[in-house]
Coordinates of C-alpha atoms in Angstrom, one line a residue:
M300 CA -0.1 -0.1 -0.6
F301 CA 1.7 3.4 -0.9
E302 CA 2.0 5.7 1.8
P303 CA 2.8 8.9 1.1
V304 CA 6.0 10.9 1.3
L305 CA 5.7 14.5 0.5
L306 CA 2.0 15.1 2.1
R307 CA 3.4 12.2 5.7
N308 CA 3.6 15.9 7.4
M309 CA 0.0 17.1 7.2
D310 CA -1.8 16.2 9.9
V311 CA 1.3 16.3 12.1
P312 CA 0.5 19.2 14.2
D313 CA 2.1 23.2 14.2
A314 CA 3.9 20.8 11.0
H315 CA 5.3 24.4 10.2
L316 CA 7.7 24.4 12.7
L317 CA 11.3 23.7 13.1
S318 CA 10.2 20.8 16.9
S319 CA 7.7 19.4 15.1
Y320 CA 9.7 19.0 11.4
E321 CA 13.3 18.2 13.3
A322 CA 10.9 15.4 15.2
G323 CA 10.0 13.8 12.6
G324 CA 14.2 13.0 11.4
G325 CA 13.8 16.9 9.2
Y326 CA 17.5 17.8 7.9
Q327 CA 19.3 14.5 8.5
A328 CA 19.0 14.4 4.4
L329 CA 20.9 17.0 4.3
A330 CA 23.5 16.3 6.9
K331 CA 24.0 12.7 5.1
A332 CA 24.1 15.0 2.0
L333 CA 27.0 17.0 3.7
R334 CA 28.8 15.1 6.0
E335 CA 28.9 11.8 3.3
H336 CA 28.3 13.3 -0.4
T337 CA 30.4 15.0 -3.1
P338 CA 28.4 17.4 -4.8
D339 CA 28.6 15.7 -8.0
E340 CA 27.7 12.1 -6.0
I341 CA 24.5 13.9 -5.5
I342 CA 23.9 14.8 -8.5
D343 CA 24.3 11.3 -9.9
L344 CA 22.0 10.3 -7.1
V345 CA 19.1 12.6 -8.0
K346 CA 19.7 11.0 -11.8
Q347 CA 20.4 7.5 -11.4
S348 CA 16.2 8.3 -9.4
N349 CA 14.8 9.3 -13.0
L350 CA 13.9 12.5 -11.3
R351 CA 11.5 15.1 -13.2
G352 CA 10.4 18.4 -12.7
R353 CA 7.4 18.7 -11.0
G354 CA 6.4 21.6 -12.4
G355 CA 5.2 20.7 -16.0
A356 CA 8.1 19.9 -18.0
G357 CA 9.3 17.3 -16.4
F358 CA 12.9 17.3 -17.7
P359 CA 15.3 15.1 -15.8
T360 CA 16.7 17.0 -13.0
G361 CA 19.9 15.5 -12.2
L362 CA 20.6 16.3 -15.6
K363 CA 19.5 19.8 -16.0
W364 CA 21.3 20.4 -13.4
S365 CA 24.5 18.6 -15.1
F366 CA 24.5 21.6 -16.8
V367 CA 25.8 24.3 -14.2
P368 CA 29.3 25.1 -15.3
K369 CA 32.0 23.4 -12.8
R370 CA 34.0 26.4 -13.1
A371 CA 32.7 30.0 -13.8
D372 CA 34.1 33.2 -13.2
K373 CA 30.3 34.7 -11.9
P374 CA 28.6 33.2 -8.3
K375 CA 26.0 30.1 -8.9
Y376 CA 21.8 30.3 -7.9
L377 CA 18.7 28.1 -7.1
C378 CA 15.3 30.2 -7.7
C379 CA 12.2 28.1 -6.9
N380 CA 9.3 28.6 -9.9
A381 CA 6.4 28.8 -6.2
D382 CA 4.1 31.3 -8.7
E383 CA 1.6 28.6 -9.4
G384 CA -0.9 30.1 -11.8
E385 CA -2.0 27.3 -13.0
P386 CA -5.9 27.3 -12.6
G387 CA -7.1 24.2 -11.0
T388 CA -3.3 23.8 -9.1
F389 CA -2.9 24.1 -5.7
K390 CA 0.0 21.7 -4.6
D391 CA 3.1 24.0 -3.8
R392 CA 0.5 26.2 -1.6
I393 CA 0.1 23.8 0.1
I394 CA 3.7 22.0 0.4
M395 CA 4.2 25.7 1.6
E396 CA 1.5 26.4 4.3
R397 CA 1.4 23.9 5.7
D398 CA 6.1 22.7 5.9
P399 CA 8.0 24.5 4.5
H400 CA 11.4 22.8 5.7
Q401 CA 10.5 20.2 3.6
L402 CA 11.2 22.5 1.2
I403 CA 14.1 24.6 2.5
E404 CA 15.8 21.4 2.6
G405 CA 14.7 20.4 -0.1
M406 CA 16.8 24.1 -2.0
A407 CA 20.1 23.3 -0.1
I408 CA 20.8 20.0 -0.5
S409 CA 20.6 21.4 -4.4
A410 CA 22.1 24.1 -4.0
Y411 CA 24.7 22.5 -2.9
A412 CA 25.0 20.1 -5.5
I413 CA 25.1 23.2 -8.1
G414 CA 27.5 25.1 -6.2
A415 CA 24.9 28.1 -5.3
E416 CA 25.1 30.0 -2.1
T417 CA 22.0 31.7 -2.6
A418 CA 18.8 31.2 -3.9
Y419 CA 15.1 33.0 -4.6
V420 CA 12.0 31.5 -3.4
Y421 CA 9.4 33.2 -6.2
I422 CA 6.8 33.6 -5.2
R423 CA 3.3 34.9 -6.2
G424 CA 1.7 37.6 -3.6
E425 CA -2.1 36.2 -3.3
Y426 CA -0.2 33.4 -1.3
V427 CA 0.0 35.0 2.4
L428 CA 0.2 33.1 4.2
A429 CA 2.9 30.8 2.2
I430 CA 4.7 33.8 2.4
H431 CA 4.8 34.7 6.1
R432 CA 5.1 30.9 7.1
L433 CA 8.4 30.5 4.7
E434 CA 10.1 33.9 6.8
Q435 CA 8.8 32.0 9.4
A436 CA 10.7 29.3 8.5
I437 CA 14.2 30.5 7.1
A438 CA 13.8 32.2 10.5
E439 CA 13.6 29.4 12.1
A440 CA 16.6 27.3 10.4
H441 CA 19.0 30.7 9.7
A442 CA 19.2 30.2 14.0
K443 CA 19.5 26.7 14.2
G444 CA 22.3 26.2 11.9
Y445 CA 20.1 24.7 8.3
L446 CA 21.0 27.9 6.1
G447 CA 23.5 31.0 7.0
T448 CA 27.2 30.4 7.0
R449 CA 29.2 26.9 7.8
I450 CA 25.9 25.1 7.9
L451 CA 26.7 22.6 9.9
G452 CA 29.8 23.6 11.6
L453 CA 30.9 22.7 7.4
D454 CA 32.5 24.3 4.8
F455 CA 28.3 25.5 2.9
N456 CA 27.0 28.9 2.8
F457 CA 23.3 29.0 2.0
V458 CA 20.8 31.7 2.2
V459 CA 17.0 32.3 0.4
H460 CA 15.1 34.9 0.0
I461 CA 12.0 35.5 -1.1
H462 CA 10.0 37.7 -3.7
C463 CA 6.4 37.9 -3.7
G464 CA 5.7 38.5 -7.6
A465 CA 2.3 40.3 -8.4
G466 CA 0.3 36.7 -9.8
A467 CA 1.8 37.8 -13.8
Y468 CA 0.4 33.3 -15.4
I469 CA 3.4 34.3 -17.8
C470 CA 6.2 34.3 -14.4
G471 CA 5.3 30.1 -14.3
E472 CA 7.5 30.5 -17.4
E473 CA 10.8 30.6 -16.2
T474 CA 13.1 33.0 -17.9
A475 CA 10.1 35.2 -17.2
M476 CA 11.2 34.3 -13.7
L477 CA 14.3 35.5 -13.5
D478 CA 13.4 38.2 -15.7
S479 CA 10.6 40.2 -12.5
L480 CA 13.7 38.8 -10.5
E481 CA 16.0 40.6 -11.8
G482 CA 13.4 43.8 -11.8
K483 CA 12.3 44.1 -14.4
R484 CA 9.0 43.2 -16.9
A485 CA 7.6 39.5 -17.0
Q486 CA 8.5 38.6 -20.9
P487 CA 10.6 35.1 -21.9
R488 CA 13.5 34.9 -22.9
L489 CA 14.8 33.6 -26.0
K490 CA 17.1 30.5 -26.1
P491 CA 19.6 29.4 -26.1
P492 CA 20.8 30.8 -23.7
F493 CA 19.8 28.4 -21.3
P494 CA 19.5 29.1 -17.3
A495 CA 22.3 26.8 -16.5
V496 CA 25.1 29.4 -18.1
A497 CA 22.8 32.8 -18.3
G498 CA 20.8 32.6 -16.0
L499 CA 19.6 34.7 -13.4
Y500 CA 22.1 38.1 -13.8
A501 CA 23.6 35.8 -16.7
S502 CA 25.0 34.2 -13.9
P503 CA 24.4 30.3 -14.6
T504 CA 20.9 29.3 -12.8
V505 CA 19.0 26.9 -11.5
I506 CA 15.5 27.1 -11.7
N507 CA 12.9 24.4 -9.8
N508 CA 9.5 23.6 -8.8
V509 CA 7.8 23.0 -5.5
E510 CA 7.6 19.5 -5.8
T511 CA 10.7 19.4 -8.0
L512 CA 13.0 20.5 -4.6
V513 CA 11.0 18.3 -1.7
C514 CA 11.9 15.7 -3.7
V515 CA 13.9 16.3 -2.8
P516 CA 15.5 15.2 0.9
H517 CA 13.5 11.7 -0.3
I518 CA 15.7 10.5 -2.6
V519 CA 18.7 11.3 -0.9
A520 CA 17.3 10.1 3.1
R521 CA 15.8 6.8 1.4
G522 CA 18.1 6.2 -2.5
P523 CA 17.7 6.1 -6.3
D524 CA 16.5 2.4 -5.7
W525 CA 14.0 3.3 -3.6
F526 CA 12.3 6.6 -5.4
R527 CA 12.2 4.3 -9.4
G528 CA 10.6 1.3 -7.9
I529 CA 7.2 3.8 -7.4
G530 CA 5.5 4.7 -10.4
P531 CA 6.6 4.3 -14.4
D532 CA 10.3 3.5 -15.2
K533 CA 10.0 6.6 -17.0
S534 CA 8.0 8.8 -14.6
P535 CA 8.8 7.1 -11.3
G536 CA 8.0 9.0 -8.2
P537 CA 5.3 10.1 -5.5
K538 CA 3.2 12.1 -7.2
L539 CA 1.0 14.9 -5.6
Y540 CA -2.5 14.8 -7.9
C541 CA -5.7 18.3 -7.0
L542 CA -9.4 17.4 -7.8
S543 CA -11.1 19.7 -8.9
G544 CA -14.2 20.8 -10.4
H545 CA -17.6 18.3 -10.4
V546 CA -16.7 16.2 -7.8
R547 CA -17.8 15.0 -5.1
K548 CA -14.0 14.5 -2.4
P549 CA -11.7 17.3 -3.7
G550 CA -8.9 18.0 -3.3
L551 CA -4.4 16.9 -2.6
Y552 CA -3.9 13.4 -3.0
E553 CA -0.4 11.6 -2.8
L554 CA -0.4 8.9 -4.7
P555 CA 2.4 6.7 -7.2
M556 CA 3.0 8.6 -10.8
G557 CA 1.4 6.9 -13.2
I558 CA -2.3 6.0 -11.0
S559 CA -5.6 5.3 -13.4
L560 CA -6.6 9.3 -14.8
R561 CA -10.5 7.1 -14.2
E562 CA -8.8 5.1 -10.7
L563 CA -8.3 9.6 -9.1
V564 CA -11.2 10.5 -10.7
E565 CA -13.9 7.8 -10.1
D566 CA -12.7 6.8 -6.6
R567 CA -10.4 8.4 -5.4
A568 CA -12.6 11.8 -5.4
G569 CA -15.8 9.8 -5.4
G570 CA -16.5 10.3 -8.9
P571 CA -18.6 13.4 -10.1
P572 CA -22.3 15.0 -8.5
P573 CA -25.8 12.6 -8.2
G574 CA -27.5 12.1 -11.3
R575 CA -24.4 13.4 -13.1
R576 CA -21.7 11.7 -15.3
I577 CA -18.2 13.0 -16.7
K578 CA -18.4 14.8 -19.4
A579 CA -14.2 15.3 -19.7
V580 CA -11.2 15.9 -17.5
I581 CA -8.6 18.4 -18.2
P582 CA -5.7 17.0 -16.3
G583 CA -2.5 19.1 -16.2
G584 CA -4.0 22.4 -16.3
V585 CA -5.8 24.9 -18.3
S586 CA -3.4 24.3 -21.2
A587 CA -3.1 20.4 -20.4
P588 CA -5.6 19.8 -23.9
L589 CA -9.3 17.6 -21.9
I590 CA -9.8 14.0 -22.0
P591 CA -13.0 13.4 -23.0
E592 CA -15.3 10.3 -20.4
R593 CA -14.0 7.7 -22.6
G594 CA -9.8 8.6 -22.4
L595 CA -9.8 8.3 -18.6
D596 CA -8.4 4.5 -18.3
V597 CA -5.1 6.3 -19.0
G598 CA -2.2 6.5 -16.6
M599 CA -1.5 9.9 -14.5
D600 CA 2.5 9.7 -16.2
F601 CA 4.6 11.9 -18.7
D602 CA 5.1 9.1 -21.6
S603 CA 1.4 8.0 -21.3
L604 CA -1.1 11.6 -21.2
A605 CA 1.4 12.7 -24.4
A606 CA 0.9 9.0 -26.1
V607 CA -3.1 10.2 -25.8
G608 CA -2.2 14.7 -26.9
S609 CA -2.3 15.4 -24.0
M610 CA 0.3 16.5 -20.9
L611 CA 0.6 16.4 -17.0
G612 CA 1.2 19.7 -16.4
S613 CA 1.2 20.5 -13.4
A614 CA -1.8 18.0 -12.3
G615 CA -3.9 19.5 -12.1
V616 CA -7.1 17.8 -12.9
I617 CA -10.7 19.4 -13.3
V618 CA -13.3 17.8 -13.9
I619 CA -16.3 18.7 -16.0
D620 CA -19.9 16.9 -15.6
D621 CA -22.2 16.7 -18.4
S622 CA -24.1 19.7 -17.1
T623 CA -21.1 21.6 -18.8
C624 CA -21.9 23.5 -21.9
M625 CA -18.3 23.0 -23.2
V626 CA -18.3 25.8 -25.7
K627 CA -18.5 28.0 -23.2
V628 CA -15.8 26.1 -21.6
A629 CA -12.8 26.5 -24.4
T630 CA -14.3 30.7 -23.9
R631 CA -13.1 30.7 -21.0
I632 CA -10.4 29.1 -21.1
I633 CA -9.1 31.1 -23.7
E634 CA -9.6 34.2 -21.8
F635 CA -7.5 34.0 -19.9
F636 CA -4.8 33.1 -21.3
H637 CA -5.4 35.8 -23.8
H638 CA -5.8 38.4 -20.5
E639 CA -2.3 37.1 -19.5
S640 CA -0.2 36.8 -22.5
C641 CA 2.9 39.2 -22.1
G642 CA 2.1 40.4 -25.5
K643 CA 6.1 39.5 -26.6
C644 CA 4.5 37.3 -29.1
T645 CA 2.1 39.0 -31.8
P646 CA 1.2 35.7 -32.4
C647 CA -0.2 34.4 -29.6
R648 CA -1.2 38.8 -28.5
E649 CA -3.4 39.3 -31.7
G650 CA -4.0 35.9 -32.6
L651 CA -4.8 35.2 -28.5
N652 CA -7.6 38.3 -29.4
W653 CA -8.7 36.6 -32.4
V654 CA -10.1 33.7 -30.7
V655 CA -11.6 35.7 -27.0
K656 CA -14.0 36.9 -30.2
V657 CA -15.1 34.4 -32.8
L658 CA -15.2 32.3 -29.2
R659 CA -17.6 34.7 -28.0
R660 CA -19.1 35.5 -30.4
V661 CA -19.8 31.8 -30.7
E662 CA -20.8 31.5 -27.6
A663 CA -23.6 34.4 -28.0
G664 CA -25.2 32.2 -30.5
Q665 CA -23.8 35.1 -33.9
G666 CA -22.0 32.6 -34.7
V667 CA -21.3 31.7 -39.1
P668 CA -20.8 28.8 -40.1
D669 CA -17.1 29.4 -40.8
D670 CA -15.8 29.8 -36.8
L671 CA -14.5 26.3 -36.6
E672 CA -12.1 26.4 -40.0
Q673 CA -11.3 30.4 -38.5
L674 CA -10.7 28.8 -35.7
E675 CA -7.9 26.7 -36.6
A676 CA -6.6 28.7 -38.4
L677 CA -5.8 31.0 -36.3
C678 CA -4.2 28.0 -33.5
K679 CA -2.4 27.0 -36.6
G680 CA -0.2 30.8 -36.9
I681 CA 0.2 30.9 -32.9
F682 CA 1.2 26.8 -32.3
G683 CA 4.8 26.7 -32.7
N684 CA 5.5 29.8 -33.1
T685 CA 6.2 31.9 -30.1
F686 CA 8.9 32.4 -27.0
C687 CA 6.9 30.4 -24.9
A688 CA 4.7 28.3 -24.2
L689 CA 1.2 30.5 -23.5
G690 CA 0.4 30.4 -26.5
D691 CA 0.6 26.5 -27.5
G692 CA -0.7 25.3 -24.9
A693 CA -4.4 27.5 -25.3
A694 CA -4.2 26.1 -29.2
M695 CA -3.9 22.8 -28.3
G696 CA -6.4 23.4 -25.5
L697 CA -8.7 24.4 -28.6
R698 CA -7.7 22.5 -30.9
A699 CA -9.3 19.5 -28.4
A700 CA -12.2 20.6 -27.3
L701 CA -13.2 21.1 -30.7
A702 CA -11.8 17.8 -32.7
H703 CA -14.0 16.0 -29.5
F704 CA -16.8 18.5 -28.2
E705 CA -17.2 19.4 -32.2
H706 CA -20.9 19.4 -32.5
E707 CA -21.9 22.3 -29.4
F708 CA -19.7 24.3 -31.3
V709 CA -21.5 23.8 -34.6
A710 CA -24.9 23.6 -32.7
H711 CA -23.9 26.7 -31.5
I712 CA -24.3 28.7 -34.6
E713 CA -26.9 25.6 -36.2
E714 CA -29.6 26.8 -33.4
R715 CA -27.5 30.0 -32.6
R716 CA -28.5 29.8 -29.1
C717 CA -26.2 27.1 -26.2
S718 CA -28.7 24.0 -25.0
F719 CA -27.3 24.7 -21.5
H720 CA -29.0 27.3 -20.8

């Protein structure tokens, strides 16, 4: 039976306090890393575990760390992406609010591995309690010698700073986040150079998501073989799933990577409300193409979802039942992306503007037969033609809605009304 790893302290009283974290074995992995392993050995451990980034892209974490130059003229930085702007996602917030020391320990080990002495947690300003808990945890860790100079009496110095963002979705993109940290307008950068070579302040930088970083102490403590023993070989480890929408038991679930989407939604989350049927599920936040009910027997891991034309993303699972108009769903999602577009790339800025206009017209019962072809043409112009994945996510999501529920769009146009009202 699977036992929670990342959420093991959620029901522990005062789990956010250092005394509680230490009582459960906290910071022992940091001591083990510093006293028993070299930085390169830590990178090798993470490589062997096959930990893949939990922020959405699924890039191998140890491989990303290995790209940082061993000898650099500039200081190296670690950045924790805690922006969590993807609708339907709340896993990182829960960790920071209830178990912040787990994140700090993961950051300290990661910084030791890449040779960084300074780290930044980029967190959205709306996460007021998470910010307060992190500030408290950082102060406690400094006072106890887990942060600061000569940590645990060894030759390792490390400090963590908190940077509060203003809630811009684009700051979830790593290079836009770096621009925001530098005091600039948040817009994605052209790559290469990649952040591992020229990131924050043009210095070598590693950016990892909160959930990715909290996996690290457990890999160090229990070993890469243990981690690989959970879930599929290519995407192993424990995983946090955010369940919301039309389900009886919404919430945050920790389960093995690769669990069936149907089991997650129907068995764990209790299925749809009484008298309703599942119509579709968005498996990884609104940038992930939706999956119709008939396709729910798919594993919730990077490769399985990619094989069916969707993606794991942030694992923000949004359930949609049969009382919902899919034209309305598609319109609201594209309105979100249009609002959050940074405006740097013309295909995204102008293309999404036109997509919103067409969708609003269709939703209002004023669409024309050519609108569906127009939407596909606009998606084609956006996809693959922007600096970051915001435009791609919008285009992929709309294409999935059109592919699986075209009859609802056609009905809006032909009947000039929504049959769900």
